[in-house]
Amino acid sequence: MKKFLPAILFTVFAFSMIIVIMGFNPIGDPHLPGYADFVSSPISKHQVVKQADSIALHYNRHACSDTGAMDIIAAIIFDYRGYDTLFETTVLFTALIGVLSIIGVKES
Amino acid sequence: MSGQKDKKESEYWSGIVIQLVSRIMCPFIIMFGIYLITHGHLTPGGGFQGGVTIAASFILFALAFNKKEGRQMVPSFWLKCGASGGILIYIGVGLAGILLGYNFLANKVAGIFPRGLPGELLSSGSIFWINIGVGLAVASIFTDLFFSFLEERPDETCLKTKQELPYRRRWSDVDRNGLK
Amino acid sequence: MLIETVLSRIDYIVTVILFCIGLYALIIKPNLIKKLIGMNVIETSVYLFFIASADVRLGPASWQWAGPSEIADAAQAARVAAGQVALVNPIPSALILTAIVVSISVTAISLALSIKIYEHYGTLDTRKIMRLKG
């Protein structure tokens, strides 16, 4: 019994989370956080819905003309969020320095 | 323990098939990584993905042969230079905007870097050069992480290592017939 | 009705199951390496959650329509500019790239510390390590 108690507890936890998740929008629905301003309509007719201006729609429309990059994700991570990516690379570099200082490869 | 380790030092870690295939595949994996980096602004991909792909080719080579052969391809000094130089390229691209009187990392308004039509290779200004810097840094950092884990030795100043420890399983124990 | 509800949210359910598996490994398993594996499984579930929430069904990927090129679709571009087609949300993909890099850094540092812990204590079992006290 003691061995199975954690498994039972985690199953209960999973089911409670699944019950919460059932209240979310279905996957592929345009009524998602980035597209919260969509006006209407079920999935099958989403060609006719009207889009309001959210940040994702702004990126989708203006990224190509703003930066000249066809890949919108590259435009976001290297141009709109250039500082973020710079310090992301710095985080990797710091991790390398941390590993080298912990493990300490000795020259001999 | 130490005698067993020293005997394995010059041996190859895998069979002839894996060695041959990795020797053939490594240049193509590096070429695909360079493609991912340089076309990062046109297709899915970019500096991070391409850099990881290039690092994977060096790791594959080191795993197919052994530690010494892998280290000969990528010396420690050049890996450190690549890791620092990639980030310096990124910062230099950012500072080029400041030198012309614009913001840090200014792309389109500064107009220093070639801005062709969208869809060409030399388009999108600074994104192309930032991709190259990030790819260089990420490839060097991942390869260096792998080799620093591979060449890790027990510390002599540590108290417990002077006593008899249980035998440590290493990568060099992975034989053709499986784990010993 | 219930089956439809479940099937339309199947990615989220997989996310929850992965999260619980990772949490189980992170809390219950005594081995430090297995705890790290559990942490990585949790991170993977978070990536899956973000990417699944960005999807728009039948929406084109964000690089397929932009720009005058042979892979670009001019009619699609006109429809996007007119606001008639919902595109896949590009922001979660950009955020998850940051999360992947941070998780790799955390994993590398934790593995290095685990190696040092093993050299010092001779074991990776957290129960034994807590009993040893230095």
Tab-separated table of C-alpha atoms in Angstrom, chain B residues 42-44 48-49 52 117-119 142 145 149 152-155 158-161 165-168, chain C residues 63 66-69 71 97 101 104 107-109 111-113 115-116 118-122 132 134:
chain	number	residue	atom	x	y	z
B	42	LEU	CA	14.209	32.484	-44.697
B	43	THR	CA	13.127	29.080	-43.409
B	44	PRO	CA	12.614	27.526	-39.979
B	48	PHE	CA	20.530	27.955	-32.067
B	49	GLN	CA	19.307	25.005	-34.100
B	52	VAL	CA	23.349	22.445	-31.990
B	117	LEU	CA	14.323	41.760	-51.159
B	118	PRO	CA	12.708	39.348	-48.699
B	119	GLY	CA	13.600	35.863	-49.832
B	142	PHE	CA	27.834	22.691	-26.709
B	145	LEU	CA	30.251	21.234	-22.567
B	149	PHE	CA	32.006	16.301	-19.153
B	152	GLU	CA	36.237	15.050	-16.136
B	153	ARG	CA	38.614	13.536	-13.585
B	154	PRO	CA	38.118	12.965	-9.867
B	155	ASP	CA	39.585	15.768	-7.820
B	158	CYS	CA	38.663	15.647	-2.391
B	159	LEU	CA	38.883	13.475	0.696
B	160	LYS	CA	36.643	10.608	-0.296
B	161	THR	CA	38.299	9.911	-3.631
B	165	LEU	CA	35.261	4.102	-4.416
B	166	PRO	CA	32.872	1.765	-6.176
B	167	TYR	CA	33.861	1.311	-9.802
B	168	ARG	CA	32.647	4.206	-11.929
C	63	TRP	CA	7.116	31.538	-42.992
C	66	ALA	CA	5.632	36.069	-46.531
C	67	GLY	CA	7.825	37.657	-49.122
C	68	PRO	CA	8.073	37.503	-52.905
C	69	SER	CA	9.511	34.036	-53.409
C	71	ILE	CA	7.529	29.255	-51.734
C	97	LEU	CA	13.423	28.830	-27.638
C	101	VAL	CA	18.280	27.304	-23.683
C	104	ILE	CA	19.861	23.151	-21.009
C	107	THR	CA	20.710	20.706	-16.674
C	108	ALA	CA	24.411	21.164	-17.441
C	109	ILE	CA	25.125	22.874	-14.125
C	111	LEU	CA	24.933	17.381	-13.889
C	112	ALA	CA	28.286	18.944	-13.031
C	113	LEU	CA	27.191	19.322	-9.419
C	115	ILE	CA	29.384	14.532	-10.541
C	116	LYS	CA	31.020	16.441	-7.689
C	118	TYR	CA	29.232	11.542	-6.388
C	119	GLU	CA	32.955	12.072	-6.011
C	120	HIS	CA	32.520	13.460	-2.537
C	121	TYR	CA	29.976	11.021	-1.107
C	122	GLY	CA	30.384	7.979	-3.308
C	132	LEU	CA	26.148	11.254	5.662
C	134	GLY	CA	29.514	16.173	5.083
